[in-house]
Amino acid sequence: MKDNAFQRRRDIERMLLSGKKLTTSEMMKMYGVGRKAIRRDFDIIGEELPVITKQGYDGGYLLADGLNLTHNYNIYFDKQVMSKEPLSPDK
C-alpha cells in the first residue's frame, strides 16, 4: 500500500521547489486532509528544505528568498545521499 502522507509531502516539495507559494487551505482542498496534517507536512519538509511561512494577506509557505531551484535541490539531494550508509569498497 502506498503511503499517502509520504507521497503528499513529495508533491508539496516539488511544488515548493518549482517556486510556488502554497497555502494550508489550498493543500487541504487538494489532498482532502485536515489543517493539522498539512501543518505537520510543512514542519517535516522544513527539516530538509528552507521553508518559510508568510502570515497575513498574501501569506503562505514558500522557500527562502535568494535560493534558486538548483541550490534547493542540491541541498535536498546532499542530505538524502548523506543519510544513507556508505557502500563498502568491495561493492
mmCIF file of C-alpha atoms in Angstrom:
data_model
loop_
_atom_site.group_PDB
_atom_site.id
_atom_site.type_symbol
_atom_site.label_atom_id
_atom_site.label_comp_id
_atom_site.label_asym_id
_atom_site.label_seq_id
_atom_site.Cartn_x
_atom_site.Cartn_y
_atom_site.Cartn_z
ATOM 1 C CA MET A 1 0.000 0.000 0.000
ATOM 2 C CA LYS A 2 1.293 3.441 -0.910
ATOM 3 C CA ASP A 3 1.939 5.893 1.937
ATOM 4 C CA ASN A 4 -0.329 8.832 1.106
ATOM 5 C CA ALA A 5 1.389 11.197 3.561
ATOM 6 C CA PHE A 6 4.782 10.416 2.043
ATOM 7 C CA GLN A 7 3.518 10.985 -1.498
ATOM 8 C CA ARG A 8 1.725 14.185 -0.467
ATOM 9 C CA ARG A 9 4.941 15.557 1.047
ATOM 10 C CA ARG A 10 6.931 14.726 -2.092
ATOM 11 C CA ASP A 11 4.279 16.542 -4.173
ATOM 12 C CA ILE A 12 4.429 19.563 -1.869
ATOM 13 C CA GLU A 13 8.243 19.578 -2.031
ATOM 14 C CA ARG A 14 8.112 19.583 -5.840
ATOM 15 C CA MET A 15 5.666 22.494 -5.836
ATOM 16 C CA LEU A 16 7.860 24.466 -3.425
ATOM 17 C CA LEU A 17 10.984 23.711 -5.457
ATOM 18 C CA SER A 18 9.240 24.981 -8.576
ATOM 19 C CA GLY A 19 8.837 28.358 -6.835
ATOM 20 C CA LYS A 20 5.164 28.189 -5.875
ATOM 21 C CA LYS A 21 3.744 29.729 -2.736
ATOM 22 C CA LEU A 22 1.343 27.294 -1.085
ATOM 23 C CA THR A 23 -1.396 27.856 1.445
ATOM 24 C CA THR A 24 -2.778 25.487 4.047
ATOM 25 C CA SER A 25 -6.319 25.819 2.691
ATOM 26 C CA GLU A 26 -5.186 25.056 -0.891
ATOM 27 C CA MET A 27 -3.388 21.921 0.254
ATOM 28 C CA MET A 28 -6.341 20.839 2.427
ATOM 29 C CA LYS A 29 -8.652 21.043 -0.594
ATOM 30 C CA MET A 30 -6.166 19.420 -2.957
ATOM 31 C CA TYR A 31 -5.437 16.413 -0.737
ATOM 32 C CA GLY A 32 -8.648 16.118 1.283
ATOM 33 C CA VAL A 33 -6.898 16.238 4.651
ATOM 34 C CA GLY A 34 -7.163 18.458 7.712
ATOM 35 C CA ARG A 35 -5.201 21.512 8.761
ATOM 36 C CA LYS A 36 -3.080 19.553 11.271
ATOM 37 C CA ALA A 37 -1.905 17.100 8.602
ATOM 38 C CA ILE A 38 -0.831 19.896 6.252
ATOM 39 C CA ARG A 39 0.954 21.822 9.008
ATOM 40 C CA ARG A 40 2.738 18.627 10.035
ATOM 41 C CA ASP A 41 3.740 18.105 6.387
ATOM 42 C CA PHE A 42 5.286 21.567 6.213
ATOM 43 C CA ASP A 43 7.071 21.012 9.536
ATOM 44 C CA ILE A 44 8.595 17.790 8.223
ATOM 45 C CA ILE A 45 9.506 19.318 4.853
ATOM 46 C CA GLY A 46 11.029 22.272 6.733
ATOM 47 C CA GLU A 47 13.550 19.911 8.306
ATOM 48 C CA GLU A 48 15.043 19.322 4.835
ATOM 49 C CA LEU A 49 14.286 22.494 2.879
ATOM 50 C CA PRO A 50 14.416 26.179 3.912
ATOM 51 C CA VAL A 51 10.629 26.670 4.103
ATOM 52 C CA ILE A 52 9.411 29.997 5.454
ATOM 53 C CA THR A 53 5.909 30.980 6.491
ATOM 54 C CA LYS A 54 4.396 34.305 5.475
ATOM 55 C CA GLN A 55 1.410 35.225 7.609
ATOM 56 C CA GLY A 56 -1.488 37.525 6.833
ATOM 57 C CA TYR A 57 -2.794 38.713 3.489
ATOM 58 C CA ASP A 58 -0.945 37.053 0.599
ATOM 59 C CA GLY A 59 0.654 34.643 3.066
ATOM 60 C CA GLY A 60 1.574 31.009 2.699
ATOM 61 C CA TYR A 61 4.516 28.640 2.650
ATOM 62 C CA LEU A 62 7.446 29.206 0.305
ATOM 63 C CA LEU A 63 11.143 28.604 0.066
ATOM 64 C CA ALA A 64 13.508 31.203 1.492
ATOM 65 C CA ASP A 65 14.344 34.121 -0.818
ATOM 66 C CA GLY A 66 17.662 34.144 -2.603
ATOM 67 C CA LEU A 67 17.800 30.404 -3.118
ATOM 68 C CA ASN A 68 17.201 29.058 -6.573
ATOM 69 C CA LEU A 69 15.778 25.727 -7.663
ATOM 70 C CA THR A 70 19.188 24.175 -8.313
ATOM 71 C CA HIS A 71 20.540 25.266 -4.938
ATOM 72 C CA ASN A 72 17.473 23.953 -3.102
ATOM 73 C CA TYR A 73 17.556 20.642 -4.940
ATOM 74 C CA ASN A 74 21.280 20.222 -4.233
ATOM 75 C CA ILE A 75 20.739 20.817 -0.511
ATOM 76 C CA TYR A 76 17.913 18.270 -0.507
ATOM 77 C CA PHE A 77 19.852 15.737 -2.603
ATOM 78 C CA ASP A 78 23.006 16.075 -0.465
ATOM 79 C CA LYS A 79 21.003 15.401 2.713
ATOM 80 C CA GLN A 80 19.362 12.364 1.116
ATOM 81 C CA VAL A 81 22.719 10.950 -0.017
ATOM 82 C CA MET A 82 24.444 11.688 3.284
ATOM 83 C CA SER A 83 21.691 9.967 5.258
ATOM 84 C CA LYS A 84 22.400 6.641 3.521
ATOM 85 C CA GLU A 85 25.101 4.265 4.634
ATOM 86 C CA PRO A 86 28.252 4.430 2.511
ATOM 87 C CA LEU A 87 28.992 1.493 0.247
ATOM 88 C CA SER A 88 31.879 -0.709 1.189
ATOM 89 C CA PRO A 89 34.851 -0.601 -1.232
ATOM 90 C CA ASP A 90 34.203 -4.135 -2.477
ATOM 91 C CA LYS A 91 30.643 -3.371 -3.696
#
